[in-house]
Amino acid sequence: MQIQSPKSIGILLGTLYGIFMRLFVELLDTYNLSSLVSISFMFLVPVAIGYIRIHFEFKSSKTLTKRQMVTIAWQPIFVFLLVSVITLLEGSICVAMALPAFMLFASMGGLLAGFIKQRQTKNANRPLLSIALLPVLLSPIEVNYLHLSKTYEVTNSIVIEAPINRVWQQLANVSTIEPQELPFSLTQLIGVPKPLEANMNATGVGAVRTSKWQKGVAFKEVITDWQPNKQMLYRFEIDPDAIPDDALDKHVKLGGEYFSPLYGGYALSEDKSGNTILTLKTTVQDNTNFGVYSRIWGEVIFQDFHYSLLTLMKNRSEKPLVAAISHF
């Protein structure tokens, strides 16, 4: 592939545009004029990247199918994100969360380039410049005037073949979690640290439960409701400055500016067979402007995390019973 070819130029310029915008937006963020966690960067920048790629592809291919416009537009996206990871501009968690949106909106940019190409043969560079500048022009407005903070609750349950009192004993203090005790999960795949243990300094309302994760992550859960064998509720107390910078990407850091769990807790009930139904819920605050997209990711991540913890509690609660039956 020759660097002078329209294909190479489109990939190169699309990648360079993405890197430039990544650095430029971070610079503007210091003056409260832009943000990487914004519609302008998350959705409009990939539109421009896709547009750039297809704009130059048309210089060698007179016609492109819609499928080609959609898929070819991904090429500079992949290169841009790969460079971002290699140069430590972004961590694996942010890249994984951004990738679906970047691919979708790059495809929209590619289709837009095709639409404009069909209707405008002269001054073809003018729309390209306008689209490339659009994120820069809109970002200050969004950052200063658009605030779509929202709160939602994620709830999951599991049936445990053990009495309630046995399950309750597993909740407050969680001894060291061995790697094989946690099922493989999406959160592990994208780089979220695994939980290691949790310890209570007392029992009852006001007690503090300290959770520790890998990579030095630790946070407190202050008990707000304590009903033995019924429920244990808590509010999160998270100091983002106490979480190591390399543990979680700064844009999704727990207790940070954009994303934080507020409340959580376990509830226990009994089914007709005498098994325990253990429910885990977490109330999450989302301060991004991403709407449905961030809600989907929040649901995916917390449900995945809930599944890991509930499975741990199930296996630990059922293990003594299995051992006793086997011994008998």
mmCIF file with all atom_site columns, C-alpha atoms in Angstrom, residues 82-268:
data_model
loop_
_atom_site.group_PDB
_atom_site.id
_atom_site.type_symbol
_atom_site.label_atom_id
_atom_site.label_alt_id
_atom_site.label_comp_id
_atom_site.label_asym_id
_atom_site.label_entity_id
_atom_site.label_seq_id
_atom_site.pdbx_PDB_ins_code
_atom_site.Cartn_x
_atom_site.Cartn_y
_atom_site.Cartn_z
_atom_site.occupancy
_atom_site.B_iso_or_equiv
_atom_site.pdbx_formal_charge
_atom_site.auth_seq_id
_atom_site.auth_comp_id
_atom_site.auth_asym_id
_atom_site.auth_atom_id
_atom_site.pdbx_PDB_model_num
ATOM 1   C CA . LEU A 1 82  ? -4.653  1.219   18.733 1.00 0.00 ? 82  LEU A CA 1
ATOM 2   C CA . VAL A 1 83  ? -2.285  4.201   18.791 1.00 0.00 ? 83  VAL A CA 1
ATOM 3   C CA . SER A 1 84  ? -4.185  5.610   21.789 1.00 0.00 ? 84  SER A CA 1
ATOM 4   C CA . VAL A 1 85  ? -3.619  2.397   23.762 1.00 0.00 ? 85  VAL A CA 1
ATOM 5   C CA . ILE A 1 86  ? 0.027   1.991   22.741 1.00 0.00 ? 86  ILE A CA 1
ATOM 6   C CA . THR A 1 87  ? 0.859   5.597   23.653 1.00 0.00 ? 87  THR A CA 1
ATOM 7   C CA . LEU A 1 88  ? -1.183  5.352   26.892 1.00 0.00 ? 88  LEU A CA 1
ATOM 8   C CA . LEU A 1 89  ? -3.503  8.150   25.818 1.00 0.00 ? 89  LEU A CA 1
ATOM 9   C CA . GLU A 1 90  ? -6.369  5.858   26.785 1.00 0.00 ? 90  GLU A CA 1
ATOM 10  C CA . GLY A 1 91  ? -6.776  2.687   28.804 1.00 0.00 ? 91  GLY A CA 1
ATOM 11  C CA . SER A 1 92  ? -8.393  -0.546  27.743 1.00 0.00 ? 92  SER A CA 1
ATOM 12  C CA . ILE A 1 93  ? -11.661 0.172   29.590 1.00 0.00 ? 93  ILE A CA 1
ATOM 13  C CA . CYS A 1 94  ? -12.324 3.477   27.810 1.00 0.00 ? 94  CYS A CA 1
ATOM 14  C CA . VAL A 1 95  ? -11.325 2.032   24.432 1.00 0.00 ? 95  VAL A CA 1
ATOM 15  C CA . ALA A 1 96  ? -13.639 -0.961  24.871 1.00 0.00 ? 96  ALA A CA 1
ATOM 16  C CA . MET A 1 97  ? -16.546 1.305   25.830 1.00 0.00 ? 97  MET A CA 1
ATOM 17  C CA . ALA A 1 98  ? -15.871 3.763   23.001 1.00 0.00 ? 98  ALA A CA 1
ATOM 18  C CA . LEU A 1 99  ? -15.314 1.245   20.204 1.00 0.00 ? 99  LEU A CA 1
ATOM 19  C CA . PRO A 1 100 ? -18.981 0.411   19.363 1.00 0.00 ? 100 PRO A CA 1
ATOM 20  C CA . ALA A 1 101 ? -19.929 4.109   19.253 1.00 0.00 ? 101 ALA A CA 1
ATOM 21  C CA . PHE A 1 102 ? -16.846 5.030   17.238 1.00 0.00 ? 102 PHE A CA 1
ATOM 22  C CA . MET A 1 103 ? -17.584 2.317   14.679 1.00 0.00 ? 103 MET A CA 1
ATOM 23  C CA . LEU A 1 104 ? -21.252 3.278   14.379 1.00 0.00 ? 104 LEU A CA 1
ATOM 24  C CA . PHE A 1 105 ? -20.652 7.002   13.975 1.00 0.00 ? 105 PHE A CA 1
ATOM 25  C CA . ALA A 1 106 ? -17.665 6.508   11.675 1.00 0.00 ? 106 ALA A CA 1
ATOM 26  C CA . SER A 1 107 ? -20.019 4.533   9.429  1.00 0.00 ? 107 SER A CA 1
ATOM 27  C CA . MET A 1 108 ? -22.483 7.421   9.542  1.00 0.00 ? 108 MET A CA 1
ATOM 28  C CA . GLY A 1 109 ? -19.648 9.741   8.521  1.00 0.00 ? 109 GLY A CA 1
ATOM 29  C CA . GLY A 1 110 ? -18.793 7.419   5.645  1.00 0.00 ? 110 GLY A CA 1
ATOM 30  C CA . LEU A 1 111 ? -22.406 7.372   4.439  1.00 0.00 ? 111 LEU A CA 1
ATOM 31  C CA . LEU A 1 112 ? -22.557 11.158  4.770  1.00 0.00 ? 112 LEU A CA 1
ATOM 32  C CA . ALA A 1 113 ? -19.445 11.473  2.581  1.00 0.00 ? 113 ALA A CA 1
ATOM 33  C CA . GLY A 1 114 ? -21.122 9.305   -0.048 1.00 0.00 ? 114 GLY A CA 1
ATOM 34  C CA . PHE A 1 115 ? -24.346 11.311  0.144  1.00 0.00 ? 115 PHE A CA 1
ATOM 35  C CA . ILE A 1 116 ? -22.510 14.614  -0.332 1.00 0.00 ? 116 ILE A CA 1
ATOM 36  C CA . LYS A 1 117 ? -20.347 13.159  -3.113 1.00 0.00 ? 117 LYS A CA 1
ATOM 37  C CA . GLN A 1 118 ? -23.438 12.284  -5.117 1.00 0.00 ? 118 GLN A CA 1
ATOM 38  C CA . ARG A 1 119 ? -24.805 15.818  -4.855 1.00 0.00 ? 119 ARG A CA 1
ATOM 39  C CA . GLN A 1 120 ? -21.733 17.997  -4.896 1.00 0.00 ? 120 GLN A CA 1
ATOM 40  C CA . THR A 1 121 ? -18.829 17.663  -7.301 1.00 0.00 ? 121 THR A CA 1
ATOM 41  C CA . LYS A 1 122 ? -17.348 21.143  -6.886 1.00 0.00 ? 122 LYS A CA 1
ATOM 42  C CA . ASN A 1 123 ? -15.827 22.542  -3.679 1.00 0.00 ? 123 ASN A CA 1
ATOM 43  C CA . ALA A 1 124 ? -15.761 19.018  -2.216 1.00 0.00 ? 124 ALA A CA 1
ATOM 44  C CA . ASN A 1 125 ? -13.295 20.089  0.469  1.00 0.00 ? 125 ASN A CA 1
ATOM 45  C CA . ARG A 1 126 ? -15.679 22.645  1.980  1.00 0.00 ? 126 ARG A CA 1
ATOM 46  C CA . PRO A 1 127 ? -18.023 20.070  3.611  1.00 0.00 ? 127 PRO A CA 1
ATOM 47  C CA . LEU A 1 128 ? -14.948 18.145  4.806  1.00 0.00 ? 128 LEU A CA 1
ATOM 48  C CA . LEU A 1 129 ? -13.609 21.199  6.626  1.00 0.00 ? 129 LEU A CA 1
ATOM 49  C CA . SER A 1 130 ? -17.017 21.993  8.129  1.00 0.00 ? 130 SER A CA 1
ATOM 50  C CA . ILE A 1 131 ? -17.493 18.482  9.484  1.00 0.00 ? 131 ILE A CA 1
ATOM 51  C CA . ALA A 1 132 ? -13.938 18.381  10.881 1.00 0.00 ? 132 ALA A CA 1
ATOM 52  C CA . LEU A 1 133 ? -14.497 21.666  12.736 1.00 0.00 ? 133 LEU A CA 1
ATOM 53  C CA . LEU A 1 134 ? -17.974 20.833  14.034 1.00 0.00 ? 134 LEU A CA 1
ATOM 54  C CA . PRO A 1 135 ? -16.834 19.073  17.265 1.00 0.00 ? 135 PRO A CA 1
ATOM 55  C CA . VAL A 1 136 ? -14.619 22.041  18.146 1.00 0.00 ? 136 VAL A CA 1
ATOM 56  C CA . LEU A 1 137 ? -17.439 24.539  17.617 1.00 0.00 ? 137 LEU A CA 1
ATOM 57  C CA . LEU A 1 138 ? -20.122 22.617  19.499 1.00 0.00 ? 138 LEU A CA 1
ATOM 58  C CA . SER A 1 139 ? -18.041 21.304  22.396 1.00 0.00 ? 139 SER A CA 1
ATOM 59  C CA . PRO A 1 140 ? -17.895 24.584  24.431 1.00 0.00 ? 140 PRO A CA 1
ATOM 60  C CA . ILE A 1 141 ? -21.684 24.894  24.188 1.00 0.00 ? 141 ILE A CA 1
ATOM 61  C CA . GLU A 1 142 ? -22.234 21.323  25.297 1.00 0.00 ? 142 GLU A CA 1
ATOM 62  C CA . VAL A 1 143 ? -19.786 21.452  28.205 1.00 0.00 ? 143 VAL A CA 1
ATOM 63  C CA . ASN A 1 144 ? -21.197 24.662  29.635 1.00 0.00 ? 144 ASN A CA 1
ATOM 64  C CA . TYR A 1 145 ? -24.912 24.327  28.922 1.00 0.00 ? 145 TYR A CA 1
ATOM 65  C CA . LEU A 1 146 ? -25.828 20.652  28.472 1.00 0.00 ? 146 LEU A CA 1
ATOM 66  C CA . HIS A 1 147 ? -25.970 18.595  31.669 1.00 0.00 ? 147 HIS A CA 1
ATOM 67  C CA . LEU A 1 148 ? -27.861 15.300  31.492 1.00 0.00 ? 148 LEU A CA 1
ATOM 68  C CA . SER A 1 149 ? -27.014 13.761  34.862 1.00 0.00 ? 149 SER A CA 1
ATOM 69  C CA . LYS A 1 150 ? -29.181 10.772  35.740 1.00 0.00 ? 150 LYS A CA 1
ATOM 70  C CA . THR A 1 151 ? -29.498 8.060   38.350 1.00 0.00 ? 151 THR A CA 1
ATOM 71  C CA . TYR A 1 152 ? -30.635 4.470   37.820 1.00 0.00 ? 152 TYR A CA 1
ATOM 72  C CA . GLU A 1 153 ? -30.697 1.169   39.677 1.00 0.00 ? 153 GLU A CA 1
ATOM 73  C CA . VAL A 1 154 ? -29.288 -2.177  38.562 1.00 0.00 ? 154 VAL A CA 1
ATOM 74  C CA . THR A 1 155 ? -30.765 -5.270  40.249 1.00 0.00 ? 155 THR A CA 1
ATOM 75  C CA . ASN A 1 156 ? -29.932 -8.965  39.910 1.00 0.00 ? 156 ASN A CA 1
ATOM 76  C CA . SER A 1 157 ? -30.932 -12.099 41.828 1.00 0.00 ? 157 SER A CA 1
ATOM 77  C CA . ILE A 1 158 ? -29.742 -15.686 42.188 1.00 0.00 ? 158 ILE A CA 1
ATOM 78  C CA . VAL A 1 159 ? -31.237 -18.805 43.771 1.00 0.00 ? 159 VAL A CA 1
ATOM 79  C CA . ILE A 1 160 ? -28.997 -20.449 46.357 1.00 0.00 ? 160 ILE A CA 1
ATOM 80  C CA . GLU A 1 161 ? -29.637 -23.966 47.622 1.00 0.00 ? 161 GLU A CA 1
ATOM 81  C CA . ALA A 1 162 ? -28.870 -23.102 51.215 1.00 0.00 ? 162 ALA A CA 1
ATOM 82  C CA . PRO A 1 163 ? -30.807 -21.661 54.189 1.00 0.00 ? 163 PRO A CA 1
ATOM 83  C CA . ILE A 1 164 ? -30.982 -17.911 54.618 1.00 0.00 ? 164 ILE A CA 1
ATOM 84  C CA . ASN A 1 165 ? -28.849 -17.809 57.763 1.00 0.00 ? 165 ASN A CA 1
ATOM 85  C CA . ARG A 1 166 ? -25.988 -19.566 55.950 1.00 0.00 ? 166 ARG A CA 1
ATOM 86  C CA . VAL A 1 167 ? -26.145 -17.099 53.060 1.00 0.00 ? 167 VAL A CA 1
ATOM 87  C CA . TRP A 1 168 ? -26.304 -14.140 55.449 1.00 0.00 ? 168 TRP A CA 1
ATOM 88  C CA . GLN A 1 169 ? -23.025 -15.226 57.035 1.00 0.00 ? 169 GLN A CA 1
ATOM 89  C CA . GLN A 1 170 ? -21.274 -14.765 53.679 1.00 0.00 ? 170 GLN A CA 1
ATOM 90  C CA . LEU A 1 171 ? -22.270 -11.139 53.117 1.00 0.00 ? 171 LEU A CA 1
ATOM 91  C CA . ALA A 1 172 ? -20.693 -8.879  55.707 1.00 0.00 ? 172 ALA A CA 1
ATOM 92  C CA . ASN A 1 173 ? -17.144 -10.219 55.735 1.00 0.00 ? 173 ASN A CA 1
ATOM 93  C CA . VAL A 1 174 ? -15.832 -11.761 52.549 1.00 0.00 ? 174 VAL A CA 1
ATOM 94  C CA . SER A 1 175 ? -12.579 -13.645 53.063 1.00 0.00 ? 175 SER A CA 1
ATOM 95  C CA . THR A 1 176 ? -9.854  -13.607 50.430 1.00 0.00 ? 176 THR A CA 1
ATOM 96  C CA . ILE A 1 177 ? -11.336 -14.417 47.030 1.00 0.00 ? 177 ILE A CA 1
ATOM 97  C CA . GLU A 1 178 ? -9.314  -16.918 45.059 1.00 0.00 ? 178 GLU A CA 1
ATOM 98  C CA . PRO A 1 179 ? -9.104  -16.291 41.295 1.00 0.00 ? 179 PRO A CA 1
ATOM 99  C CA . GLN A 1 180 ? -10.930 -19.526 40.454 1.00 0.00 ? 180 GLN A CA 1
ATOM 100 C CA . GLU A 1 181 ? -13.895 -18.512 42.626 1.00 0.00 ? 181 GLU A CA 1
ATOM 101 C CA . LEU A 1 182 ? -14.960 -15.766 40.207 1.00 0.00 ? 182 LEU A CA 1
ATOM 102 C CA . PRO A 1 183 ? -16.469 -16.730 36.847 1.00 0.00 ? 183 PRO A CA 1
ATOM 103 C CA . PHE A 1 184 ? -14.969 -15.277 33.688 1.00 0.00 ? 184 PHE A CA 1
ATOM 104 C CA . SER A 1 185 ? -16.642 -11.963 32.937 1.00 0.00 ? 185 SER A CA 1
ATOM 105 C CA . LEU A 1 186 ? -16.686 -9.079  30.487 1.00 0.00 ? 186 LEU A CA 1
ATOM 106 C CA . THR A 1 187 ? -15.423 -6.651  33.129 1.00 0.00 ? 187 THR A CA 1
ATOM 107 C CA . GLN A 1 188 ? -12.272 -8.734  33.567 1.00 0.00 ? 188 GLN A CA 1
ATOM 108 C CA . LEU A 1 189 ? -11.785 -8.883  29.799 1.00 0.00 ? 189 LEU A CA 1
ATOM 109 C CA . ILE A 1 190 ? -11.772 -5.097  29.412 1.00 0.00 ? 190 ILE A CA 1
ATOM 110 C CA . GLY A 1 191 ? -9.457  -4.559  32.373 1.00 0.00 ? 191 GLY A CA 1
ATOM 111 C CA . VAL A 1 192 ? -11.659 -3.860  35.409 1.00 0.00 ? 192 VAL A CA 1
ATOM 112 C CA . PRO A 1 193 ? -9.857  -5.043  38.608 1.00 0.00 ? 193 PRO A CA 1
ATOM 113 C CA . LYS A 1 194 ? -11.273 -8.085  40.407 1.00 0.00 ? 194 LYS A CA 1
ATOM 114 C CA . PRO A 1 195 ? -12.589 -7.900  43.990 1.00 0.00 ? 195 PRO A CA 1
ATOM 115 C CA . LEU A 1 196 ? -10.253 -9.422  46.572 1.00 0.00 ? 196 LEU A CA 1
ATOM 116 C CA . GLU A 1 197 ? -12.039 -9.207  49.946 1.00 0.00 ? 197 GLU A CA 1
ATOM 117 C CA . ALA A 1 198 ? -14.406 -7.189  52.133 1.00 0.00 ? 198 ALA A CA 1
ATOM 118 C CA . ASN A 1 199 ? -14.251 -6.595  55.876 1.00 0.00 ? 199 ASN A CA 1
ATOM 119 C CA . MET A 1 200 ? -16.622 -5.059  58.426 1.00 0.00 ? 200 MET A CA 1
ATOM 120 C CA . ASN A 1 201 ? -15.371 -3.017  61.397 1.00 0.00 ? 201 ASN A CA 1
ATOM 121 C CA . ALA A 1 202 ? -18.590 -3.755  63.334 1.00 0.00 ? 202 ALA A CA 1
ATOM 122 C CA . THR A 1 203 ? -22.206 -4.797  62.769 1.00 0.00 ? 203 THR A CA 1
ATOM 123 C CA . GLY A 1 204 ? -25.396 -2.788  62.472 1.00 0.00 ? 204 GLY A CA 1
ATOM 124 C CA . VAL A 1 205 ? -26.255 0.622   61.085 1.00 0.00 ? 205 VAL A CA 1
ATOM 125 C CA . GLY A 1 206 ? -23.232 2.902   60.874 1.00 0.00 ? 206 GLY A CA 1
ATOM 126 C CA . ALA A 1 207 ? -20.716 0.085   60.555 1.00 0.00 ? 207 ALA A CA 1
ATOM 127 C CA . VAL A 1 208 ? -18.223 0.379   57.706 1.00 0.00 ? 208 VAL A CA 1
ATOM 128 C CA . ARG A 1 209 ? -17.544 -2.375  55.208 1.00 0.00 ? 209 ARG A CA 1
ATOM 129 C CA . THR A 1 210 ? -14.263 -1.913  53.334 1.00 0.00 ? 210 THR A CA 1
ATOM 130 C CA . SER A 1 211 ? -13.994 -3.532  49.916 1.00 0.00 ? 211 SER A CA 1
ATOM 131 C CA . LYS A 1 212 ? -10.611 -4.163  48.350 1.00 0.00 ? 212 LYS A CA 1
ATOM 132 C CA . TRP A 1 213 ? -9.947  -4.868  44.682 1.00 0.00 ? 213 TRP A CA 1
ATOM 133 C CA . GLN A 1 214 ? -6.883  -5.588  42.643 1.00 0.00 ? 214 GLN A CA 1
ATOM 134 C CA . LYS A 1 215 ? -4.459  -2.783  41.689 1.00 0.00 ? 215 LYS A CA 1
ATOM 135 C CA . GLY A 1 216 ? -4.826  -1.092  45.064 1.00 0.00 ? 216 GLY A CA 1
ATOM 136 C CA . VAL A 1 217 ? -8.486  -0.122  44.675 1.00 0.00 ? 217 VAL A CA 1
ATOM 137 C CA . ALA A 1 218 ? -10.330 0.244   47.993 1.00 0.00 ? 218 ALA A CA 1
ATOM 138 C CA . PHE A 1 219 ? -13.553 1.973   49.006 1.00 0.00 ? 219 PHE A CA 1
ATOM 139 C CA . LYS A 1 220 ? -15.986 2.049   51.917 1.00 0.00 ? 220 LYS A CA 1
ATOM 140 C CA . GLU A 1 221 ? -19.614 1.020   52.225 1.00 0.00 ? 221 GLU A CA 1
ATOM 141 C CA . VAL A 1 222 ? -21.392 2.585   55.213 1.00 0.00 ? 222 VAL A CA 1
ATOM 142 C CA . ILE A 1 223 ? -24.270 0.413   56.453 1.00 0.00 ? 223 ILE A CA 1
ATOM 143 C CA . THR A 1 224 ? -27.612 2.244   56.332 1.00 0.00 ? 224 THR A CA 1
ATOM 144 C CA . ASP A 1 225 ? -29.946 -0.697  57.034 1.00 0.00 ? 225 ASP A CA 1
ATOM 145 C CA . TRP A 1 226 ? -29.066 -3.889  58.910 1.00 0.00 ? 226 TRP A CA 1
ATOM 146 C CA . GLN A 1 227 ? -31.693 -6.614  59.289 1.00 0.00 ? 227 GLN A CA 1
ATOM 147 C CA . PRO A 1 228 ? -30.060 -10.007 59.895 1.00 0.00 ? 228 PRO A CA 1
ATOM 148 C CA . ASN A 1 229 ? -31.251 -12.680 57.462 1.00 0.00 ? 229 ASN A CA 1
ATOM 149 C CA . LYS A 1 230 ? -33.294 -10.037 55.591 1.00 0.00 ? 230 LYS A CA 1
ATOM 150 C CA . GLN A 1 231 ? -31.215 -7.255  54.124 1.00 0.00 ? 231 GLN A CA 1
ATOM 151 C CA . MET A 1 232 ? -28.018 -5.246  54.351 1.00 0.00 ? 232 MET A CA 1
ATOM 152 C CA . LEU A 1 233 ? -28.029 -1.836  52.659 1.00 0.00 ? 233 LEU A CA 1
ATOM 153 C CA . TYR A 1 234 ? -25.179 0.664   52.387 1.00 0.00 ? 234 TYR A CA 1
ATOM 154 C CA . ARG A 1 235 ? -24.054 3.884   50.800 1.00 0.00 ? 235 ARG A CA 1
ATOM 155 C CA . PHE A 1 236 ? -20.750 4.096   48.998 1.00 0.00 ? 236 PHE A CA 1
ATOM 156 C CA . GLU A 1 237 ? -18.001 6.377   50.273 1.00 0.00 ? 237 GLU A CA 1
ATOM 157 C CA . ILE A 1 238 ? -15.397 6.547   47.529 1.00 0.00 ? 238 ILE A CA 1
ATOM 158 C CA . ASP A 1 239 ? -12.412 8.854   47.430 1.00 0.00 ? 239 ASP A CA 1
ATOM 159 C CA . PRO A 1 240 ? -11.364 8.971   43.747 1.00 0.00 ? 240 PRO A CA 1
ATOM 160 C CA . ASP A 1 241 ? -7.997  10.466  44.709 1.00 0.00 ? 241 ASP A CA 1
ATOM 161 C CA . ALA A 1 242 ? -7.227  7.349   46.756 1.00 0.00 ? 242 ALA A CA 1
ATOM 162 C CA . ILE A 1 243 ? -7.703  5.077   43.734 1.00 0.00 ? 243 ILE A CA 1
ATOM 163 C CA . PRO A 1 244 ? -4.435  4.581   41.806 1.00 0.00 ? 244 PRO A CA 1
ATOM 164 C CA . ASP A 1 245 ? -4.419  6.261   38.393 1.00 0.00 ? 245 ASP A CA 1
ATOM 165 C CA . ASP A 1 246 ? -3.434  3.049   36.634 1.00 0.00 ? 246 ASP A CA 1
ATOM 166 C CA . ALA A 1 247 ? -6.189  0.974   38.274 1.00 0.00 ? 247 ALA A CA 1
ATOM 167 C CA . LEU A 1 248 ? -9.171  2.432   36.411 1.00 0.00 ? 248 LEU A CA 1
ATOM 168 C CA . ASP A 1 249 ? -9.269  4.788   33.447 1.00 0.00 ? 249 ASP A CA 1
ATOM 169 C CA . LYS A 1 250 ? -9.702  8.319   34.775 1.00 0.00 ? 250 LYS A CA 1
ATOM 170 C CA . HIS A 1 251 ? -12.900 8.884   32.805 1.00 0.00 ? 251 HIS A CA 1
ATOM 171 C CA . VAL A 1 252 ? -14.631 5.904   34.440 1.00 0.00 ? 252 VAL A CA 1
ATOM 172 C CA . LYS A 1 253 ? -12.956 6.087   37.857 1.00 0.00 ? 253 LYS A CA 1
ATOM 173 C CA . LEU A 1 254 ? -15.295 5.148   40.696 1.00 0.00 ? 254 LEU A CA 1
ATOM 174 C CA . GLY A 1 255 ? -16.504 8.226   42.533 1.00 0.00 ? 255 GLY A CA 1
ATOM 175 C CA . GLY A 1 256 ? -15.075 10.419  39.796 1.00 0.00 ? 256 GLY A CA 1
ATOM 176 C CA . GLU A 1 257 ? -16.569 13.290  37.867 1.00 0.00 ? 257 GLU A CA 1
ATOM 177 C CA . TYR A 1 258 ? -18.601 11.226  35.440 1.00 0.00 ? 258 TYR A CA 1
ATOM 178 C CA . PHE A 1 259 ? -19.538 7.886   36.941 1.00 0.00 ? 259 PHE A CA 1
ATOM 179 C CA . SER A 1 260 ? -20.159 6.658   40.478 1.00 0.00 ? 260 SER A CA 1
ATOM 180 C CA . PRO A 1 261 ? -22.191 4.104   42.448 1.00 0.00 ? 261 PRO A CA 1
ATOM 181 C CA . LEU A 1 262 ? -24.204 5.794   45.188 1.00 0.00 ? 262 LEU A CA 1
ATOM 182 C CA . TYR A 1 263 ? -26.019 3.059   47.102 1.00 0.00 ? 263 TYR A CA 1
ATOM 183 C CA . GLY A 1 264 ? -26.134 -0.713  47.154 1.00 0.00 ? 264 GLY A CA 1
ATOM 184 C CA . GLY A 1 265 ? -27.188 -3.677  49.187 1.00 0.00 ? 265 GLY A CA 1
ATOM 185 C CA . TYR A 1 266 ? -28.283 -7.270  49.501 1.00 0.00 ? 266 TYR A CA 1
ATOM 186 C CA . ALA A 1 267 ? -31.786 -8.581  50.181 1.00 0.00 ? 267 ALA A CA 1
ATOM 187 C CA . LEU A 1 268 ? -32.645 -12.167 51.113 1.00 0.00 ? 268 LEU A CA 1
#
